[in-house]
Amino acid sequence: MDKPYYPHNGISSIQSLAKTLGIHPSLLVDIASKTTDSYTEFQITSKNGKIRTVYDPKYELKRIQKNINQKILEKVEYPTYLQGGIRDLENRRSYVDNAGIHAGSNHILSLDIKNFYDNIRPEKVKEIFLYFFKFSDETSELLTKLVTLGNKVPQGACTSSYIANLVFFNSEYRIFSELKSKGISYSRLLDDVTLSSRKHLSRDEASEHIRLVCSIFKKNGLRLNNKKTKNELKGSNPNFKVTGLWVEHKNPKIPKKERHHTRHLVYICEKEYAKSPSSEHYHQLWNKTSGQVAKLKQLGHSQHKQLRTRLKKILPILDESSKKKLILDCKKLLHLERNAKERFGVLKRINKCIYMLGILSRSDKGLSSNLRRQLLKHFGDLPTHKDYWI
């Protein structure tokens, strides 16, 4: 499949949309009218040190956006050249799978769309609902208000990655097909576009392919980030990478420098464990290192087994202060009514306590088991995160 496809009939009215989403029409319209005040703004620092603004939707809007995903956006059949932010049980979509498309290539062209989310305008979002989904004008207008913030698509909203994947719905498949006919593999992981070839491309060929892809950026009011454009040949760069993974061979791998860094992190964990296995710093360090070792396993690096064995011997534990706080938190929860678990804030508190009890079991298994048993007996079956938002 070369083109995104929506296999259902269009939604023709706000009443039908409300029924689809399981939300009362008046509430839907009300929330859509005040989205400007429905986000919490905060900043995060990326690996390269760049500060990025992220917007977290407040409860009511988040609930609606979750339903838009489940009832509409996740129903789309997405082509495999779209590789990020898509829930797909049959075809995995991740930075690893994206790199896998280009593994074993001899020539890589990497492109980045400048300020991607900030430059996806509401009128473009409306076109997606109007012309791709074939929804009515009033339905498309309302949905656009629910998934945009001001004059952009907000990074942080769960609907944003799906909108980003559909922004080129009427032109990207043509680019993909044309490049494929020339022996060029194409993929896009949100704002990162990668082209690869089994043969070396001439400078003119590479420039022609870049211009072709940039034509759809321009057509949709977006621009290429020239500073991040890469034109690389296999063997000319020790870090021949796609979305952070080394692709010189048949399967993507973690670069050697990163593998060495992961082994060093395990060594640092062992040293820090001897000093203070219960400190907050150590908990954070161990979790970070564990994630890096899990990454090695995912990519088939054999050393992950040895490193995981070493980490299991130095698991973080709770200090007395954290232990007392956890006991108090559990007691507070046990004084709540059973149906309090239906409130999202309470559900988060229960799940956090159960997680922390898992850590407590490393140093006091009896107390941990007793408190866990009391919580589960008191609240019964807990809804999953997904069940809660339906």
Coordinates of C-alpha atoms in Angstrom, one line a residue:
M1 CA 0.0 0.0 0.0
D2 CA 1.5 3.3 -1.1
K3 CA -1.2 5.7 0.2
P4 CA -2.9 6.2 3.5
Y5 CA -6.4 4.8 3.5
Y6 CA -9.5 5.4 5.7
P7 CA -11.8 2.4 5.3
H8 CA -14.9 3.9 6.8
N9 CA -17.7 6.4 5.8
G10 CA -17.2 10.0 6.6
I11 CA -18.8 11.6 9.6
S12 CA -21.4 14.1 8.4
S13 CA -22.5 16.0 11.6
I14 CA -21.4 17.1 15.0
Q15 CA -24.0 14.8 16.5
S16 CA -22.6 11.8 14.7
L17 CA -19.1 12.8 15.8
A18 CA -20.2 13.1 19.4
K19 CA -21.8 9.6 19.2
T20 CA -18.6 8.2 17.6
L21 CA -16.4 9.7 20.4
G22 CA -18.9 8.9 23.2
I23 CA -19.0 12.6 24.3
H24 CA -22.1 14.8 24.6
P25 CA -22.3 17.2 21.7
S26 CA -22.5 20.3 23.9
L27 CA -19.4 19.3 25.8
L28 CA -17.6 18.6 22.6
V29 CA -18.4 22.1 21.3
D30 CA -17.6 23.7 24.7
I31 CA -14.2 22.1 25.0
A32 CA -13.4 23.0 21.3
S33 CA -14.2 26.7 22.1
K34 CA -11.6 27.0 24.8
T35 CA -8.6 24.9 23.8
T36 CA -6.3 27.9 24.3
D37 CA -6.8 27.4 28.1
S38 CA -6.8 23.6 27.9
Y39 CA -3.0 22.9 27.9
T40 CA -0.2 23.0 30.4
E41 CA 3.0 24.3 28.8
F42 CA 6.4 23.1 29.9
Q43 CA 9.9 22.8 28.4
I44 CA 12.2 19.8 28.0
T45 CA 15.9 19.6 26.9
S46 CA 16.7 17.3 24.1
K47 CA 19.9 15.2 23.8
N48 CA 21.6 17.9 21.8
G49 CA 20.8 20.5 24.4
K50 CA 18.1 22.2 22.5
I51 CA 15.1 23.4 24.6
R52 CA 11.7 22.4 23.2
T53 CA 8.3 23.5 24.3
V54 CA 5.8 20.8 24.9
Y55 CA 2.0 21.1 25.6
D56 CA 0.2 18.6 27.8
P57 CA -3.6 18.7 27.3
K58 CA -5.7 19.0 30.5
Y59 CA -8.1 16.2 31.5
E60 CA -11.2 16.9 29.5
L61 CA -9.4 17.7 26.2
K62 CA -7.0 14.8 26.7
R63 CA -10.0 12.4 27.1
I64 CA -11.5 13.7 23.9
Q65 CA -8.1 13.5 22.0
K66 CA -7.6 9.9 23.2
N67 CA -11.0 9.0 21.8
I68 CA -10.2 10.8 18.5
N69 CA -7.2 8.6 18.2
Q70 CA -9.0 5.3 19.1
K71 CA -12.2 6.0 17.0
I72 CA -10.7 7.8 14.0
L73 CA -7.0 8.3 13.6
E74 CA -6.0 4.7 14.5
K75 CA -8.5 3.3 12.0
V76 CA -6.4 4.6 9.1
E77 CA -4.3 2.1 7.3
Y78 CA -0.9 3.7 7.0
P79 CA 1.8 2.8 4.4
T80 CA 5.0 1.4 5.8
Y81 CA 7.1 4.4 4.7
L82 CA 5.5 6.3 7.6
Q83 CA 7.5 5.1 10.6
G84 CA 6.7 7.1 13.7
G85 CA 3.9 7.8 16.2
I86 CA 1.5 5.1 14.8
R87 CA -0.1 2.4 16.8
D88 CA 0.2 -0.7 14.6
L89 CA 0.1 -4.2 16.0
E90 CA 1.0 -5.9 12.6
N91 CA 3.8 -3.6 11.4
R92 CA 6.0 -2.0 14.1
R93 CA 6.8 1.7 13.6
S94 CA 9.8 3.0 15.5
Y95 CA 13.2 4.5 15.0
V96 CA 14.6 1.0 14.9
D97 CA 12.2 -0.2 12.2
N98 CA 12.9 3.1 10.3
A99 CA 16.6 2.4 10.3
G100 CA 15.9 -1.2 9.2
I101 CA 14.4 0.1 5.9
H102 CA 17.8 1.6 5.0
A103 CA 20.2 -1.0 6.6
G104 CA 22.8 -2.3 4.1
S105 CA 22.5 0.8 1.8
N106 CA 25.5 2.5 0.3
H107 CA 24.2 6.0 0.1
I108 CA 22.1 7.9 2.6
L109 CA 20.3 11.2 2.3
S110 CA 18.9 12.5 5.6
L111 CA 16.5 15.5 5.6
D112 CA 14.8 17.4 8.5
I113 CA 11.6 19.5 8.3
K114 CA 12.2 22.8 10.0
N115 CA 9.9 23.5 13.0
F116 CA 7.5 20.9 11.7
Y117 CA 4.7 20.9 14.3
D118 CA 4.7 24.7 14.7
N119 CA 4.3 25.1 11.0
I120 CA 1.4 22.7 10.4
R121 CA -1.4 25.3 10.2
P122 CA -5.1 24.7 11.2
E123 CA -6.2 25.1 7.6
K124 CA -3.9 22.2 6.6
V125 CA -5.4 20.1 9.5
K126 CA -8.9 20.9 8.3
E127 CA -8.0 19.7 4.8
I128 CA -7.0 16.3 6.3
F129 CA -10.4 15.9 7.9
L130 CA -12.3 17.4 5.0
Y131 CA -10.6 15.7 2.0
F132 CA -8.9 12.6 3.4
F133 CA -11.5 11.5 5.9
K134 CA -14.4 13.0 3.8
F135 CA -16.0 14.5 6.9
S136 CA -18.4 17.4 6.6
D137 CA -17.2 21.0 6.9
E138 CA -18.7 21.5 10.4
T139 CA -17.2 18.2 11.7
S140 CA -13.8 19.0 10.2
E141 CA -13.8 22.5 11.7
L142 CA -14.7 21.1 15.1
L143 CA -12.0 18.4 15.0
T144 CA -9.4 20.9 13.8
K145 CA -10.1 23.0 16.9
L146 CA -9.8 20.0 19.2
V147 CA -6.3 18.9 17.8
T148 CA -4.7 22.3 17.3
L149 CA -3.5 25.1 19.6
G150 CA -3.6 28.6 18.2
N151 CA -2.0 28.5 14.8
K152 CA -0.1 25.1 15.1
V153 CA -0.3 21.5 16.0
P154 CA 0.9 21.1 19.7
Q155 CA 3.8 18.8 20.4
G156 CA 2.7 16.7 23.4
A157 CA -0.9 16.1 22.4
C158 CA -1.5 12.4 21.5
T159 CA -3.3 13.3 18.3
S160 CA -0.3 15.3 16.9
S161 CA 1.8 12.5 15.6
Y162 CA -1.1 11.1 13.6
I163 CA -1.8 14.6 12.1
A164 CA 1.9 14.8 11.3
N165 CA 1.7 11.5 9.5
L166 CA -1.2 12.6 7.4
V167 CA -0.1 16.1 6.5
F168 CA 1.2 15.0 3.1
F169 CA -1.7 12.5 2.4
N170 CA -2.4 13.8 -1.1
S171 CA 1.2 14.0 -2.4
E172 CA 3.7 11.9 -0.4
Y173 CA 2.7 8.6 -2.0
R174 CA 3.6 10.0 -5.4
I175 CA 7.1 10.9 -4.2
F176 CA 7.5 7.5 -2.6
S177 CA 6.4 5.8 -5.9
E178 CA 8.7 7.9 -8.1
L179 CA 11.7 7.3 -5.9
K180 CA 11.0 3.6 -5.6
S181 CA 11.0 3.4 -9.5
K182 CA 14.5 4.8 -9.4
G183 CA 15.7 2.3 -6.8
I184 CA 15.5 4.7 -3.9
S185 CA 14.1 3.7 -0.5
Y186 CA 12.0 6.4 1.2
S187 CA 10.8 6.7 4.8
R188 CA 9.6 9.4 7.1
L189 CA 9.7 9.3 10.9
L190 CA 7.6 12.4 11.6
D191 CA 9.9 15.3 10.7
D192 CA 12.9 13.1 9.8
V193 CA 13.0 12.0 6.1
T194 CA 15.5 9.4 4.9
L195 CA 16.3 8.3 1.3
S196 CA 18.8 5.5 0.7
S197 CA 20.3 3.7 -2.3
R198 CA 22.1 0.4 -2.8
K199 CA 24.4 2.2 -5.3
H200 CA 26.4 5.4 -5.0
L201 CA 24.5 8.4 -6.3
S202 CA 26.1 11.2 -8.2
R203 CA 25.9 14.8 -6.9
D204 CA 23.3 15.6 -9.5
E205 CA 21.2 12.6 -8.7
A206 CA 21.3 13.3 -4.9
S207 CA 20.3 17.0 -5.5
E208 CA 17.4 15.9 -7.8
H209 CA 16.0 13.5 -5.2
I210 CA 16.3 16.2 -2.4
R211 CA 14.5 18.7 -4.6
L212 CA 11.7 16.2 -5.3
V213 CA 11.1 15.6 -1.6
C214 CA 11.4 19.3 -0.8
S215 CA 8.7 20.1 -3.3
I216 CA 6.1 18.5 -1.0
F217 CA 7.4 20.5 1.9
K218 CA 7.0 23.7 0.0
K219 CA 3.6 22.8 -1.3
N220 CA 2.4 22.3 2.3
G221 CA 4.0 25.5 3.7
L222 CA 7.0 23.7 5.2
R223 CA 10.7 24.1 4.8
L224 CA 13.9 22.0 4.8
N225 CA 16.2 22.5 7.7
N226 CA 19.4 22.9 5.7
K227 CA 21.6 22.6 8.8
K228 CA 20.5 19.0 9.3
T229 CA 20.7 17.8 5.7
K230 CA 23.2 14.9 5.4
N231 CA 24.6 13.3 2.2
E232 CA 26.7 10.3 3.2
L233 CA 28.4 7.4 1.5
K234 CA 29.1 4.1 3.2
G235 CA 32.7 3.9 4.3
S236 CA 33.3 7.6 4.3
N237 CA 31.8 8.1 7.8
P238 CA 32.4 5.9 10.8
N239 CA 28.9 6.8 12.1
F240 CA 26.9 5.9 9.0
K241 CA 23.5 6.3 10.8
V242 CA 19.8 6.6 10.3
T243 CA 17.7 7.9 13.3
G244 CA 20.7 7.3 15.5
L245 CA 21.5 3.7 14.5
W246 CA 24.4 2.4 12.5
V247 CA 23.2 1.0 9.1
E248 CA 26.3 -0.2 7.4
H249 CA 25.3 -3.9 7.7
K250 CA 22.1 -5.9 7.0
N251 CA 20.5 -5.0 10.4
P252 CA 20.7 -1.7 12.3
K253 CA 23.1 -1.5 15.2
I254 CA 24.0 0.8 18.0
P255 CA 27.2 2.7 17.2
K256 CA 30.3 1.4 18.9
K257 CA 30.8 4.6 20.9
E258 CA 27.3 4.3 22.4
R259 CA 27.9 0.6 23.3
H260 CA 31.1 1.5 25.1
H261 CA 29.1 4.3 26.9
T262 CA 26.5 1.8 28.0
R263 CA 29.1 -0.6 29.5
H264 CA 30.7 2.4 31.3
L265 CA 27.3 3.4 32.7
V266 CA 26.9 -0.1 34.2
Y267 CA 30.4 0.2 35.7
I268 CA 29.4 3.6 37.2
C269 CA 26.2 2.0 38.6
E270 CA 28.3 -0.6 40.4
K271 CA 30.4 2.1 42.0
E272 CA 27.4 4.3 43.0
Y273 CA 25.5 1.2 44.4
A274 CA 28.4 0.7 46.9
K275 CA 28.0 4.3 48.1
S276 CA 24.2 4.8 48.3
P277 CA 21.8 2.2 46.7
S278 CA 18.7 4.1 47.9
S279 CA 19.5 7.7 46.8
E280 CA 17.3 9.4 44.2
H281 CA 20.4 10.0 42.0
Y282 CA 21.1 6.2 42.0
H283 CA 17.5 5.3 41.1
Q284 CA 17.6 7.7 38.1
L285 CA 21.1 6.5 37.1
W286 CA 20.0 2.8 37.3
N287 CA 16.8 3.4 35.3
K288 CA 18.7 5.3 32.6
T289 CA 21.3 2.5 32.4
S290 CA 18.6 -0.2 32.3
G291 CA 17.0 1.5 29.4
Q292 CA 20.3 1.5 27.5
V293 CA 20.8 -2.2 28.1
A294 CA 17.3 -2.9 26.9
K295 CA 18.2 -1.0 23.8
L296 CA 21.1 -3.4 23.2
K297 CA 18.8 -6.3 23.6
Q298 CA 16.3 -4.9 21.2
L299 CA 19.0 -4.5 18.5
G300 CA 20.4 -8.0 19.1
H301 CA 23.8 -7.0 20.7
S302 CA 25.0 -10.1 22.6
Q303 CA 26.6 -8.2 25.5
H304 CA 23.2 -7.2 26.8
K305 CA 22.9 -10.5 28.8
Q306 CA 26.1 -9.9 30.8
L307 CA 25.2 -6.3 31.4
R308 CA 21.7 -7.2 32.5
T309 CA 23.1 -9.8 35.0
R310 CA 25.3 -7.2 36.5
L311 CA 22.5 -4.7 36.9
K312 CA 20.2 -7.3 38.6
K313 CA 22.9 -7.6 41.3
I314 CA 22.7 -3.9 42.1
L315 CA 19.0 -3.1 42.1
P316 CA 18.0 0.3 43.7
I317 CA 16.3 0.0 47.1
L318 CA 14.2 2.4 49.3
D319 CA 15.7 4.2 52.3
E320 CA 13.8 4.4 55.6
S321 CA 12.3 7.8 54.8
S322 CA 10.9 6.6 51.4
K323 CA 9.7 3.4 53.0
K324 CA 7.7 5.3 55.7
K325 CA 6.2 7.6 53.0
L326 CA 5.1 4.6 50.9
I327 CA 3.5 3.0 53.9
L328 CA 1.6 6.2 54.7
D329 CA 0.5 6.6 51.0
C330 CA -0.8 3.0 51.0
K331 CA -2.8 3.6 54.3
K332 CA -4.3 6.8 52.8
L333 CA -5.5 4.9 49.7
L334 CA -7.0 2.1 51.9
H335 CA -9.2 4.7 53.6
L336 CA -10.8 5.7 50.2
E337 CA -14.0 4.2 48.9
R338 CA -13.6 1.3 46.5
N339 CA -15.1 3.3 43.6
A340 CA -12.5 6.0 44.0
K341 CA -10.3 4.0 41.6
E342 CA -12.5 5.3 38.8
R343 CA -10.9 8.7 39.2
F344 CA -7.8 9.0 37.1
G345 CA -5.8 10.8 39.8
V346 CA -6.5 8.0 42.3
L347 CA -5.7 5.3 39.7
K348 CA -2.3 7.0 39.1
R349 CA -1.7 7.0 42.9
I350 CA -2.6 3.3 43.2
N351 CA -0.4 2.3 40.3
K352 CA 2.5 4.4 41.6
C353 CA 2.2 2.7 45.0
I354 CA 2.2 -0.8 43.4
Y355 CA 5.3 0.2 41.5
M356 CA 7.1 1.4 44.6
L357 CA 6.1 -1.7 46.5
G358 CA 7.9 -3.7 43.8
I359 CA 11.1 -1.7 44.8
L360 CA 10.4 -2.2 48.5
S361 CA 10.2 -6.0 47.9
R362 CA 14.0 -6.0 47.3
S363 CA 14.6 -5.1 50.9
D364 CA 11.4 -6.1 52.7
K365 CA 9.5 -8.7 50.8
G366 CA 7.0 -9.5 53.6
L367 CA 5.8 -5.9 54.1
S368 CA 5.7 -5.3 50.4
S369 CA 3.5 -8.4 49.7
N370 CA 1.2 -7.5 52.6
L371 CA 0.6 -3.9 51.5
R372 CA 0.1 -5.0 47.9
R373 CA -2.4 -7.6 48.9
Q374 CA -4.4 -5.1 50.9
L375 CA -4.5 -2.6 48.0
L376 CA -5.6 -5.2 45.5
K377 CA -8.2 -6.6 47.9
H378 CA -9.6 -3.2 48.7
F379 CA -9.8 -1.9 45.1
G380 CA -10.4 -5.1 43.2
D381 CA -9.7 -5.2 39.5
L382 CA -8.0 -2.0 38.4
P383 CA -8.9 -0.5 35.0
T384 CA -6.0 -0.3 32.5
H385 CA -4.8 3.1 31.3
K386 CA -6.5 2.4 27.9
D387 CA -9.8 1.3 29.5
Y388 CA -9.9 4.5 31.6
W389 CA -9.9 6.7 28.5
I390 CA -12.5 4.8 26.5

